[in-house]
Amino acid sequence: NLITNSLKYNDKDTGIININCVEDHAYYYIQVSDNGRGIPQNKIESIFDLFSTASETDNKGKKGNGIGLSTVRNLVHSLGGIISVSSEEHKGATFDFTIKKLSV
């Protein structure tokens, strides 16, 4: 969903998506960033709420349903992690999340 959103809501001639992952003994730390439209500051607090959308329409004029990021948050939480977003309009968005490693 994070990658799909990066593609659907990118307004640049060349869309760029960066994915980084590092780990320690307890967690995987994953970051997905893009150079797209970004998320308006007044939407940052609610972006993970069910049925909340940051944009009226995607690049094809379709309105999102606000289920994707809520599902991502719920999945990350169910895997023992947390997720956050930072963004600047017209410069892109960065999602950082963790996934807890399984104890063996």
PDB file of N, CA and C in Angstrom:
ATOM      1  N   ASN A   1       0.817  -1.196   0.000  1.00  0.00           N
ATOM      2  CA  ASN A   1       0.000   0.000   0.000  1.00  0.00           C
ATOM      3  C   ASN A   1       0.860   1.258   0.000  1.00  0.00           C
ATOM      4  N   LEU A   2       1.936   1.267   0.779  1.00  0.00           N
ATOM      5  CA  LEU A   2       2.797   2.445   0.807  1.00  0.00           C
ATOM      6  C   LEU A   2       3.414   2.704  -0.562  1.00  0.00           C
ATOM      7  N   ILE A   3       3.845   1.668  -1.228  1.00  0.00           N
ATOM      8  CA  ILE A   3       4.440   1.819  -2.560  1.00  0.00           C
ATOM      9  C   ILE A   3       3.372   2.215  -3.578  1.00  0.00           C
ATOM     10  N   THR A   4       2.230   1.574  -3.523  1.00  0.00           N
ATOM     11  CA  THR A   4       1.136   1.915  -4.433  1.00  0.00           C
ATOM     12  C   THR A   4       0.715   3.367  -4.265  1.00  0.00           C
ATOM     13  N   ASN A   5       0.587   3.816  -3.018  1.00  0.00           N
ATOM     14  CA  ASN A   5       0.232   5.219  -2.790  1.00  0.00           C
ATOM     15  C   ASN A   5       1.300   6.156  -3.343  1.00  0.00           C
ATOM     16  N   SER A   6       2.568   5.776  -3.178  1.00  0.00           N
ATOM     17  CA  SER A   6       3.657   6.601  -3.712  1.00  0.00           C
ATOM     18  C   SER A   6       3.517   6.778  -5.215  1.00  0.00           C
ATOM     19  N   LEU A   7       3.089   5.746  -5.898  1.00  0.00           N
ATOM     20  CA  LEU A   7       2.900   5.816  -7.348  1.00  0.00           C
ATOM     21  C   LEU A   7       1.628   6.586  -7.716  1.00  0.00           C
ATOM     22  N   LYS A   8       0.537   6.290  -7.025  1.00  0.00           N
ATOM     23  CA  LYS A   8      -0.760   6.886  -7.366  1.00  0.00           C
ATOM     24  C   LYS A   8      -0.840   8.382  -7.086  1.00  0.00           C
ATOM     25  N   TYR A   9      -0.078   8.845  -6.095  1.00  0.00           N
ATOM     26  CA  TYR A   9      -0.188  10.248  -5.691  1.00  0.00           C
ATOM     27  C   TYR A   9       1.084  11.038  -5.981  1.00  0.00           C
ATOM     28  N   ASN A  10       1.835  10.615  -6.981  1.00  0.00           N
ATOM     29  CA  ASN A  10       3.049  11.336  -7.344  1.00  0.00           C
ATOM     30  C   ASN A  10       2.738  12.303  -8.480  1.00  0.00           C
ATOM     31  N   ASP A  11       3.184  13.523  -8.334  1.00  0.00           N
ATOM     32  CA  ASP A  11       2.916  14.557  -9.335  1.00  0.00           C
ATOM     33  C   ASP A  11       4.165  14.984 -10.107  1.00  0.00           C
ATOM     34  N   LYS A  12       5.236  14.226  -9.976  1.00  0.00           N
ATOM     35  CA  LYS A  12       6.494  14.578 -10.637  1.00  0.00           C
ATOM     36  C   LYS A  12       6.623  13.829 -11.968  1.00  0.00           C
ATOM     37  N   ASP A  13       7.454  14.374 -12.866  1.00  0.00           N
ATOM     38  CA  ASP A  13       7.717  13.697 -14.138  1.00  0.00           C
ATOM     39  C   ASP A  13       8.370  12.340 -13.902  1.00  0.00           C
ATOM     40  N   THR A  14       9.256  12.278 -12.916  1.00  0.00           N
ATOM     41  CA  THR A  14       9.910  11.026 -12.550  1.00  0.00           C
ATOM     42  C   THR A  14       9.658  10.768 -11.075  1.00  0.00           C
ATOM     43  N   GLY A  15       8.883   9.749 -10.804  1.00  0.00           N
ATOM     44  CA  GLY A  15       8.616   9.382  -9.421  1.00  0.00           C
ATOM     45  C   GLY A  15       9.783   8.593  -8.851  1.00  0.00           C
ATOM     46  N   ILE A  16      10.141   8.911  -7.612  1.00  0.00           N
ATOM     47  CA  ILE A  16      11.230   8.212  -6.937  1.00  0.00           C
ATOM     48  C   ILE A  16      10.702   7.641  -5.634  1.00  0.00           C
ATOM     49  N   ILE A  17      10.960   6.359  -5.418  1.00  0.00           N
ATOM     50  CA  ILE A  17      10.594   5.689  -4.173  1.00  0.00           C
ATOM     51  C   ILE A  17      11.865   5.067  -3.613  1.00  0.00           C
ATOM     52  N   ASN A  18      12.167   5.381  -2.365  1.00  0.00           N
ATOM     53  CA  ASN A  18      13.311   4.791  -1.677  1.00  0.00           C
ATOM     54  C   ASN A  18      12.806   3.900  -0.555  1.00  0.00           C
ATOM     55  N   ILE A  19      13.380   2.716  -0.458  1.00  0.00           N
ATOM     56  CA  ILE A  19      13.032   1.770   0.601  1.00  0.00           C
ATOM     57  C   ILE A  19      14.321   1.387   1.308  1.00  0.00           C
ATOM     58  N   ASN A  20      14.336   1.581   2.610  1.00  0.00           N
ATOM     59  CA  ASN A  20      15.498   1.236   3.421  1.00  0.00           C
ATOM     60  C   ASN A  20      15.068   0.327   4.555  1.00  0.00           C
ATOM     61  N   CYS A  21      15.946  -0.588   4.900  1.00  0.00           N
ATOM     62  CA  CYS A  21      15.661  -1.504   6.005  1.00  0.00           C
ATOM     63  C   CYS A  21      16.951  -1.784   6.760  1.00  0.00           C
ATOM     64  N   VAL A  22      16.892  -1.655   8.063  1.00  0.00           N
ATOM     65  CA  VAL A  22      17.989  -2.046   8.943  1.00  0.00           C
ATOM     66  C   VAL A  22      17.372  -2.859  10.076  1.00  0.00           C
ATOM     67  N   GLU A  23      18.218  -3.518  10.831  1.00  0.00           N
ATOM     68  CA  GLU A  23      17.710  -4.340  11.927  1.00  0.00           C
ATOM     69  C   GLU A  23      18.643  -4.284  13.106  1.00  0.00           C
ATOM     70  N   ASP A  24      18.099  -4.599  14.261  1.00  0.00           N
ATOM     71  CA  ASP A  24      18.901  -4.847  15.444  1.00  0.00           C
ATOM     72  C   ASP A  24      18.441  -6.171  16.027  1.00  0.00           C
ATOM     73  N   HIS A  25      18.784  -6.460  17.244  1.00  0.00           N
ATOM     74  CA  HIS A  25      18.439  -7.770  17.821  1.00  0.00           C
ATOM     75  C   HIS A  25      16.938  -7.970  18.028  1.00  0.00           C
ATOM     76  N   ALA A  26      16.173  -6.876  18.079  1.00  0.00           N
ATOM     77  CA  ALA A  26      14.752  -6.994  18.398  1.00  0.00           C
ATOM     78  C   ALA A  26      13.794  -6.565  17.288  1.00  0.00           C
ATOM     79  N   TYR A  27      14.236  -5.673  16.401  1.00  0.00           N
ATOM     80  CA  TYR A  27      13.317  -5.090  15.424  1.00  0.00           C
ATOM     81  C   TYR A  27      13.939  -4.959  14.037  1.00  0.00           C
ATOM     82  N   TYR A  28      13.042  -4.932  13.048  1.00  0.00           N
ATOM     83  CA  TYR A  28      13.367  -4.465  11.708  1.00  0.00           C
ATOM     84  C   TYR A  28      12.868  -3.028  11.645  1.00  0.00           C
ATOM     85  N   TYR A  29      13.655  -2.146  11.073  1.00  0.00           N
ATOM     86  CA  TYR A  29      13.290  -0.742  10.905  1.00  0.00           C
ATOM     87  C   TYR A  29      13.205  -0.467   9.410  1.00  0.00           C
ATOM     88  N   ILE A  30      12.014  -0.111   8.951  1.00  0.00           N
ATOM     89  CA  ILE A  30      11.777   0.041   7.522  1.00  0.00           C
ATOM     90  C   ILE A  30      11.308   1.464   7.241  1.00  0.00           C
ATOM     91  N   GLN A  31      11.826   2.014   6.154  1.00  0.00           N
ATOM     92  CA  GLN A  31      11.459   3.362   5.748  1.00  0.00           C
ATOM     93  C   GLN A  31      11.104   3.346   4.260  1.00  0.00           C
ATOM     94  N   VAL A  32       9.965   3.931   3.943  1.00  0.00           N
ATOM     95  CA  VAL A  32       9.526   4.087   2.551  1.00  0.00           C
ATOM     96  C   VAL A  32       9.309   5.573   2.335  1.00  0.00           C
ATOM     97  N   SER A  33      10.060   6.139   1.393  1.00  0.00           N
ATOM     98  CA  SER A  33       9.916   7.569   1.116  1.00  0.00           C
ATOM     99  C   SER A  33       9.742   7.791  -0.380  1.00  0.00           C
ATOM    100  N   ASP A  34       9.113   8.913  -0.717  1.00  0.00           N
ATOM    101  CA  ASP A  34       8.893   9.242  -2.119  1.00  0.00           C
ATOM    102  C   ASP A  34       9.059  10.738  -2.336  1.00  0.00           C
ATOM    103  N   ASN A  35       9.026  11.129  -3.583  1.00  0.00           N
ATOM    104  CA  ASN A  35       9.141  12.542  -3.951  1.00  0.00           C
ATOM    105  C   ASN A  35       7.811  13.086  -4.480  1.00  0.00           C
ATOM    106  N   GLY A  36       6.713  12.527  -4.019  1.00  0.00           N
ATOM    107  CA  GLY A  36       5.393  12.875  -4.548  1.00  0.00           C
ATOM    108  C   GLY A  36       4.789  14.149  -4.002  1.00  0.00           C
ATOM    109  N   ARG A  37       3.475  14.186  -4.008  1.00  0.00           N
ATOM    110  CA  ARG A  37       2.707  15.365  -3.597  1.00  0.00           C
ATOM    111  C   ARG A  37       2.906  15.728  -2.136  1.00  0.00           C
ATOM    112  N   GLY A  38       3.174  14.726  -1.332  1.00  0.00           N
ATOM    113  CA  GLY A  38       3.234  14.964   0.100  1.00  0.00           C
ATOM    114  C   GLY A  38       1.843  14.962   0.706  1.00  0.00           C
ATOM    115  N   ILE A  39       1.807  15.066   2.004  1.00  0.00           N
ATOM    116  CA  ILE A  39       0.548  15.040   2.752  1.00  0.00           C
ATOM    117  C   ILE A  39       0.389  16.385   3.438  1.00  0.00           C
ATOM    118  N   PRO A  40      -0.750  17.044   3.248  1.00  0.00           N
ATOM    119  CA  PRO A  40      -0.964  18.326   3.923  1.00  0.00           C
ATOM    120  C   PRO A  40      -0.828  18.179   5.439  1.00  0.00           C
ATOM    121  N   GLN A  41      -0.232  19.164   6.082  1.00  0.00           N
ATOM    122  CA  GLN A  41      -0.003  19.107   7.523  1.00  0.00           C
ATOM    123  C   GLN A  41      -1.299  18.912   8.316  1.00  0.00           C
ATOM    124  N   ASN A  42      -2.403  19.448   7.830  1.00  0.00           N
ATOM    125  CA  ASN A  42      -3.666  19.295   8.556  1.00  0.00           C
ATOM    126  C   ASN A  42      -4.255  17.884   8.420  1.00  0.00           C
ATOM    127  N   LYS A  43      -3.619  17.024   7.614  1.00  0.00           N
ATOM    128  CA  LYS A  43      -4.085  15.643   7.442  1.00  0.00           C
ATOM    129  C   LYS A  43      -3.169  14.633   8.139  1.00  0.00           C
ATOM    130  N   ILE A  44      -1.979  15.053   8.543  1.00  0.00           N
ATOM    131  CA  ILE A  44      -0.987  14.138   9.121  1.00  0.00           C
ATOM    132  C   ILE A  44      -1.552  13.376  10.323  1.00  0.00           C
ATOM    133  N   GLU A  45      -2.260  14.061  11.217  1.00  0.00           N
ATOM    134  CA  GLU A  45      -2.775  13.428  12.437  1.00  0.00           C
ATOM    135  C   GLU A  45      -3.811  12.347  12.150  1.00  0.00           C
ATOM    136  N   SER A  46      -4.551  12.478  11.048  1.00  0.00           N
ATOM    137  CA  SER A  46      -5.654  11.555  10.793  1.00  0.00           C
ATOM    138  C   SER A  46      -5.378  10.560   9.669  1.00  0.00           C
ATOM    139  N   ILE A  47      -4.198  10.593   9.079  1.00  0.00           N
ATOM    140  CA  ILE A  47      -3.923   9.812   7.873  1.00  0.00           C
ATOM    141  C   ILE A  47      -4.116   8.303   8.070  1.00  0.00           C
ATOM    142  N   PHE A  48      -3.906   7.811   9.297  1.00  0.00           N
ATOM    143  CA  PHE A  48      -4.054   6.380   9.564  1.00  0.00           C
ATOM    144  C   PHE A  48      -5.457   6.001  10.039  1.00  0.00           C
ATOM    145  N   ASP A  49      -6.354   6.981  10.161  1.00  0.00           N
ATOM    146  CA  ASP A  49      -7.721   6.697  10.592  1.00  0.00           C
ATOM    147  C   ASP A  49      -8.509   6.057   9.452  1.00  0.00           C
ATOM    148  N   LEU A  50      -9.360   5.109   9.804  1.00  0.00           N
ATOM    149  CA  LEU A  50     -10.194   4.435   8.814  1.00  0.00           C
ATOM    150  C   LEU A  50     -11.071   5.456   8.084  1.00  0.00           C
ATOM    151  N   PHE A  51     -11.106   5.352   6.777  1.00  0.00           N
ATOM    152  CA  PHE A  51     -11.883   6.197   5.867  1.00  0.00           C
ATOM    153  C   PHE A  51     -11.342   7.621   5.742  1.00  0.00           C
ATOM    154  N   SER A  52     -10.148   7.871   6.246  1.00  0.00           N
ATOM    155  CA  SER A  52      -9.520   9.180   6.104  1.00  0.00           C
ATOM    156  C   SER A  52      -8.649   9.180   4.852  1.00  0.00           C
ATOM    157  N   THR A  53      -8.705  10.258   4.082  1.00  0.00           N
ATOM    158  CA  THR A  53      -7.846  10.394   2.905  1.00  0.00           C
ATOM    159  C   THR A  53      -7.145  11.748   2.969  1.00  0.00           C
ATOM    160  N   ALA A  54      -5.945  11.796   2.403  1.00  0.00           N
ATOM    161  CA  ALA A  54      -5.180  13.043   2.399  1.00  0.00           C
ATOM    162  C   ALA A  54      -5.444  13.853   1.142  1.00  0.00           C
ATOM    163  N   SER A  55      -5.885  13.202   0.107  1.00  0.00           N
ATOM    164  CA  SER A  55      -6.064  13.863  -1.182  1.00  0.00           C
ATOM    165  C   SER A  55      -7.460  13.571  -1.710  1.00  0.00           C
ATOM    166  N   GLU A  56      -7.973  14.512  -2.448  1.00  0.00           N
ATOM    167  CA  GLU A  56      -9.294  14.310  -3.042  1.00  0.00           C
ATOM    168  C   GLU A  56      -9.276  13.203  -4.091  1.00  0.00           C
ATOM    169  N   THR A  57      -8.244  13.218  -4.956  1.00  0.00           N
ATOM    170  CA  THR A  57      -8.172  12.222  -6.018  1.00  0.00           C
ATOM    171  C   THR A  57      -6.721  11.831  -6.279  1.00  0.00           C
ATOM    172  N   ASP A  58      -6.543  10.650  -6.895  1.00  0.00           N
ATOM    173  CA  ASP A  58      -5.205  10.213  -7.282  1.00  0.00           C
ATOM    174  C   ASP A  58      -4.869  10.764  -8.670  1.00  0.00           C
ATOM    175  N   ASN A  59      -3.793  10.272  -9.254  1.00  0.00           N
ATOM    176  CA  ASN A  59      -3.349  10.769 -10.571  1.00  0.00           C
ATOM    177  C   ASN A  59      -4.332  10.479 -11.695  1.00  0.00           C
ATOM    178  N   LYS A  60      -5.224   9.530 -11.489  1.00  0.00           N
ATOM    179  CA  LYS A  60      -6.210   9.167 -12.514  1.00  0.00           C
ATOM    180  C   LYS A  60      -7.593   9.725 -12.204  1.00  0.00           C
ATOM    181  N   GLY A  61      -7.674  10.607 -11.221  1.00  0.00           N
ATOM    182  CA  GLY A  61      -8.939  11.229 -10.874  1.00  0.00           C
ATOM    183  C   GLY A  61      -9.832  10.394  -9.983  1.00  0.00           C
ATOM    184  N   LYS A  62      -9.313   9.296  -9.455  1.00  0.00           N
ATOM    185  CA  LYS A  62     -10.118   8.427  -8.592  1.00  0.00           C
ATOM    186  C   LYS A  62      -9.935   8.817  -7.129  1.00  0.00           C
ATOM    187  N   LYS A  63     -11.028   8.766  -6.381  1.00  0.00           N
ATOM    188  CA  LYS A  63     -10.986   9.065  -4.950  1.00  0.00           C
ATOM    189  C   LYS A  63     -10.667   7.802  -4.178  1.00  0.00           C
ATOM    190  N   GLY A  64      -9.710   7.899  -3.267  1.00  0.00           N
ATOM    191  CA  GLY A  64      -9.379   6.760  -2.407  1.00  0.00           C
ATOM    192  C   GLY A  64     -10.483   6.514  -1.404  1.00  0.00           C
ATOM    193  N   ASN A  65     -10.481   5.304  -0.822  1.00  0.00           N
ATOM    194  CA  ASN A  65     -11.524   4.971   0.143  1.00  0.00           C
ATOM    195  C   ASN A  65     -11.063   5.096   1.586  1.00  0.00           C
ATOM    196  N   GLY A  66      -9.780   5.352   1.818  1.00  0.00           N
ATOM    197  CA  GLY A  66      -9.303   5.580   3.178  1.00  0.00           C
ATOM    198  C   GLY A  66      -9.145   4.311   3.998  1.00  0.00           C
ATOM    199  N   ILE A  67      -8.975   3.193   3.340  1.00  0.00           N
ATOM    200  CA  ILE A  67      -8.817   1.917   4.055  1.00  0.00           C
ATOM    201  C   ILE A  67      -7.351   1.484   4.108  1.00  0.00           C
ATOM    202  N   GLY A  68      -6.561   1.831   3.102  1.00  0.00           N
ATOM    203  CA  GLY A  68      -5.201   1.330   2.964  1.00  0.00           C
ATOM    204  C   GLY A  68      -4.272   1.632   4.119  1.00  0.00           C
ATOM    205  N   LEU A  69      -4.113   2.902   4.484  1.00  0.00           N
ATOM    206  CA  LEU A  69      -3.171   3.251   5.544  1.00  0.00           C
ATOM    207  C   LEU A  69      -3.645   2.778   6.912  1.00  0.00           C
ATOM    208  N   SER A  70      -4.937   2.718   7.107  1.00  0.00           N
ATOM    209  CA  SER A  70      -5.469   2.155   8.345  1.00  0.00           C
ATOM    210  C   SER A  70      -5.115   0.675   8.446  1.00  0.00           C
ATOM    211  N   THR A  71      -5.220  -0.039   7.333  1.00  0.00           N
ATOM    212  CA  THR A  71      -4.864  -1.458   7.290  1.00  0.00           C
ATOM    213  C   THR A  71      -3.370  -1.638   7.530  1.00  0.00           C
ATOM    214  N   VAL A  72      -2.547  -0.790   6.929  1.00  0.00           N
ATOM    215  CA  VAL A  72      -1.099  -0.856   7.152  1.00  0.00           C
ATOM    216  C   VAL A  72      -0.795  -0.664   8.638  1.00  0.00           C
ATOM    217  N   ARG A  73      -1.375   0.354   9.248  1.00  0.00           N
ATOM    218  CA  ARG A  73      -1.146   0.601  10.683  1.00  0.00           C
ATOM    219  C   ARG A  73      -1.554  -0.605  11.522  1.00  0.00           C
ATOM    220  N   ASN A  74      -2.722  -1.163  11.238  1.00  0.00           N
ATOM    221  CA  ASN A  74      -3.188  -2.320  12.009  1.00  0.00           C
ATOM    222  C   ASN A  74      -2.259  -3.519  11.837  1.00  0.00           C
ATOM    223  N   LEU A  75      -1.762  -3.727  10.639  1.00  0.00           N
ATOM    224  CA  LEU A  75      -0.835  -4.824  10.385  1.00  0.00           C
ATOM    225  C   LEU A  75       0.476  -4.608  11.135  1.00  0.00           C
ATOM    226  N   VAL A  76       1.015  -3.397  11.047  1.00  0.00           N
ATOM    227  CA  VAL A  76       2.264  -3.090  11.762  1.00  0.00           C
ATOM    228  C   VAL A  76       2.072  -3.293  13.258  1.00  0.00           C
ATOM    229  N   HIS A  77       0.971  -2.813  13.816  1.00  0.00           N
ATOM    230  CA  HIS A  77       0.704  -2.993  15.249  1.00  0.00           C
ATOM    231  C   HIS A  77       0.578  -4.474  15.604  1.00  0.00           C
ATOM    232  N   SER A  78      -0.060  -5.248  14.739  1.00  0.00           N
ATOM    233  CA  SER A  78      -0.230  -6.681  15.025  1.00  0.00           C
ATOM    234  C   SER A  78       1.110  -7.415  14.981  1.00  0.00           C
ATOM    235  N   LEU A  79       2.099  -6.825  14.311  1.00  0.00           N
ATOM    236  CA  LEU A  79       3.443  -7.408  14.249  1.00  0.00           C
ATOM    237  C   LEU A  79       4.365  -6.811  15.313  1.00  0.00           C
ATOM    238  N   GLY A  80       3.774  -6.145  16.297  1.00  0.00           N
ATOM    239  CA  GLY A  80       4.537  -5.612  17.421  1.00  0.00           C
ATOM    240  C   GLY A  80       5.307  -4.348  17.118  1.00  0.00           C
ATOM    241  N   GLY A  81       4.881  -3.611  16.089  1.00  0.00           N
ATOM    242  CA  GLY A  81       5.617  -2.417  15.693  1.00  0.00           C
ATOM    243  C   GLY A  81       4.810  -1.149  15.806  1.00  0.00           C
ATOM    244  N   ILE A  82       5.432  -0.079  15.358  1.00  0.00           N
ATOM    245  CA  ILE A  82       4.795   1.233  15.304  1.00  0.00           C
ATOM    246  C   ILE A  82       5.068   1.830  13.932  1.00  0.00           C
ATOM    247  N   ILE A  83       4.240   2.781  13.534  1.00  0.00           N
ATOM    248  CA  ILE A  83       4.410   3.452  12.247  1.00  0.00           C
ATOM    249  C   ILE A  83       4.206   4.943  12.430  1.00  0.00           C
ATOM    250  N   SER A  84       4.956   5.731  11.691  1.00  0.00           N
ATOM    251  CA  SER A  84       4.803   7.182  11.710  1.00  0.00           C
ATOM    252  C   SER A  84       5.028   7.713  10.300  1.00  0.00           C
ATOM    253  N   VAL A  85       4.614   8.942  10.106  1.00  0.00           N
ATOM    254  CA  VAL A  85       4.789   9.586   8.801  1.00  0.00           C
ATOM    255  C   VAL A  85       5.294  11.003   9.001  1.00  0.00           C
ATOM    256  N   SER A  86       6.161  11.423   8.105  1.00  0.00           N
ATOM    257  CA  SER A  86       6.553  12.825   8.030  1.00  0.00           C
ATOM    258  C   SER A  86       6.406  13.231   6.572  1.00  0.00           C
ATOM    259  N   SER A  87       6.057  14.480   6.351  1.00  0.00           N
ATOM    260  CA  SER A  87       5.799  14.892   4.980  1.00  0.00           C
ATOM    261  C   SER A  87       5.892  16.401   4.848  1.00  0.00           C
ATOM    262  N   GLU A  88       6.231  16.812   3.649  1.00  0.00           N
ATOM    263  CA  GLU A  88       6.193  18.214   3.291  1.00  0.00           C
ATOM    264  C   GLU A  88       5.488  18.284   1.948  1.00  0.00           C
ATOM    265  N   GLU A  89       4.444  19.109   1.882  1.00  0.00           N
ATOM    266  CA  GLU A  89       3.681  19.206   0.641  1.00  0.00           C
ATOM    267  C   GLU A  89       4.588  19.542  -0.537  1.00  0.00           C
ATOM    268  N   HIS A  90       4.328  18.878  -1.649  1.00  0.00           N
ATOM    269  CA  HIS A  90       5.046  19.040  -2.920  1.00  0.00           C
ATOM    270  C   HIS A  90       6.469  18.488  -2.893  1.00  0.00           C
ATOM    271  N   LYS A  91       6.865  17.895  -1.758  1.00  0.00           N
ATOM    272  CA  LYS A  91       8.223  17.348  -1.670  1.00  0.00           C
ATOM    273  C   LYS A  91       8.236  15.863  -1.306  1.00  0.00           C
ATOM    274  N   GLY A  92       7.078  15.297  -0.965  1.00  0.00           N
ATOM    275  CA  GLY A  92       7.026  13.875  -0.697  1.00  0.00           C
ATOM    276  C   GLY A  92       6.669  13.525   0.733  1.00  0.00           C
ATOM    277  N   ALA A  93       6.677  12.226   0.973  1.00  0.00           N
ATOM    278  CA  ALA A  93       6.324  11.691   2.286  1.00  0.00           C
ATOM    279  C   ALA A  93       7.288  10.566   2.647  1.00  0.00           C
ATOM    280  N   THR A  94       7.477  10.385   3.946  1.00  0.00           N
ATOM    281  CA  THR A  94       8.315   9.309   4.454  1.00  0.00           C
ATOM    282  C   THR A  94       7.558   8.568   5.543  1.00  0.00           C
ATOM    283  N   PHE A  95       7.424   7.267   5.365  1.00  0.00           N
ATOM    284  CA  PHE A  95       6.796   6.404   6.355  1.00  0.00           C
ATOM    285  C   PHE A  95       7.883   5.567   7.006  1.00  0.00           C
ATOM    286  N   ASP A  96       7.948   5.604   8.319  1.00  0.00           N
ATOM    287  CA  ASP A  96       8.886   4.800   9.094  1.00  0.00           C
ATOM    288  C   ASP A  96       8.081   3.832   9.932  1.00  0.00           C
ATOM    289  N   PHE A  97       8.483   2.550   9.895  1.00  0.00           N
ATOM    290  CA  PHE A  97       7.791   1.602  10.753  1.00  0.00           C
ATOM    291  C   PHE A  97       8.751   0.507  11.220  1.00  0.00           C
ATOM    292  N   THR A  98       8.339  -0.126  12.302  1.00  0.00           N
ATOM    293  CA  THR A  98       9.116  -1.225  12.864  1.00  0.00           C
ATOM    294  C   THR A  98       8.277  -2.485  12.848  1.00  0.00           C
ATOM    295  N   ILE A  99       8.980  -3.607  12.798  1.00  0.00           N
ATOM    296  CA  ILE A  99       8.357  -4.914  12.952  1.00  0.00           C
ATOM    297  C   ILE A  99       9.190  -5.671  13.956  1.00  0.00           C
ATOM    298  N   LYS A 100       8.538  -6.162  14.980  1.00  0.00           N
ATOM    299  CA  LYS A 100       9.254  -6.893  16.029  1.00  0.00           C
ATOM    300  C   LYS A 100       9.680  -8.263  15.498  1.00  0.00           C
ATOM    301  N   LYS A 101      10.943  -8.622  15.778  1.00  0.00           N
ATOM    302  CA  LYS A 101      11.443  -9.927  15.373  1.00  0.00           C
ATOM    303  C   LYS A 101      10.824 -11.000  16.275  1.00  0.00           C
ATOM    304  N   LEU A 102      10.635 -12.173  15.727  1.00  0.00           N
ATOM    305  CA  LEU A 102      10.138 -13.288  16.499  1.00  0.00           C
ATOM    306  C   LEU A 102      11.230 -13.811  17.416  1.00  0.00           C
ATOM    307  N   SER A 103      10.870 -14.124  18.618  1.00  0.00           N
ATOM    308  CA  SER A 103      11.833 -14.733  19.547  1.00  0.00           C
ATOM    309  C   SER A 103      11.953 -16.204  19.213  1.00  0.00           C
ATOM    310  N   VAL A 104      13.170 -16.666  19.125  1.00  0.00           N
ATOM    311  CA  VAL A 104      13.391 -18.065  18.764  1.00  0.00           C
ATOM    312  C   VAL A 104      13.939 -18.827  19.935  1.00  0.00           C
TER     313      VAL A 104
END
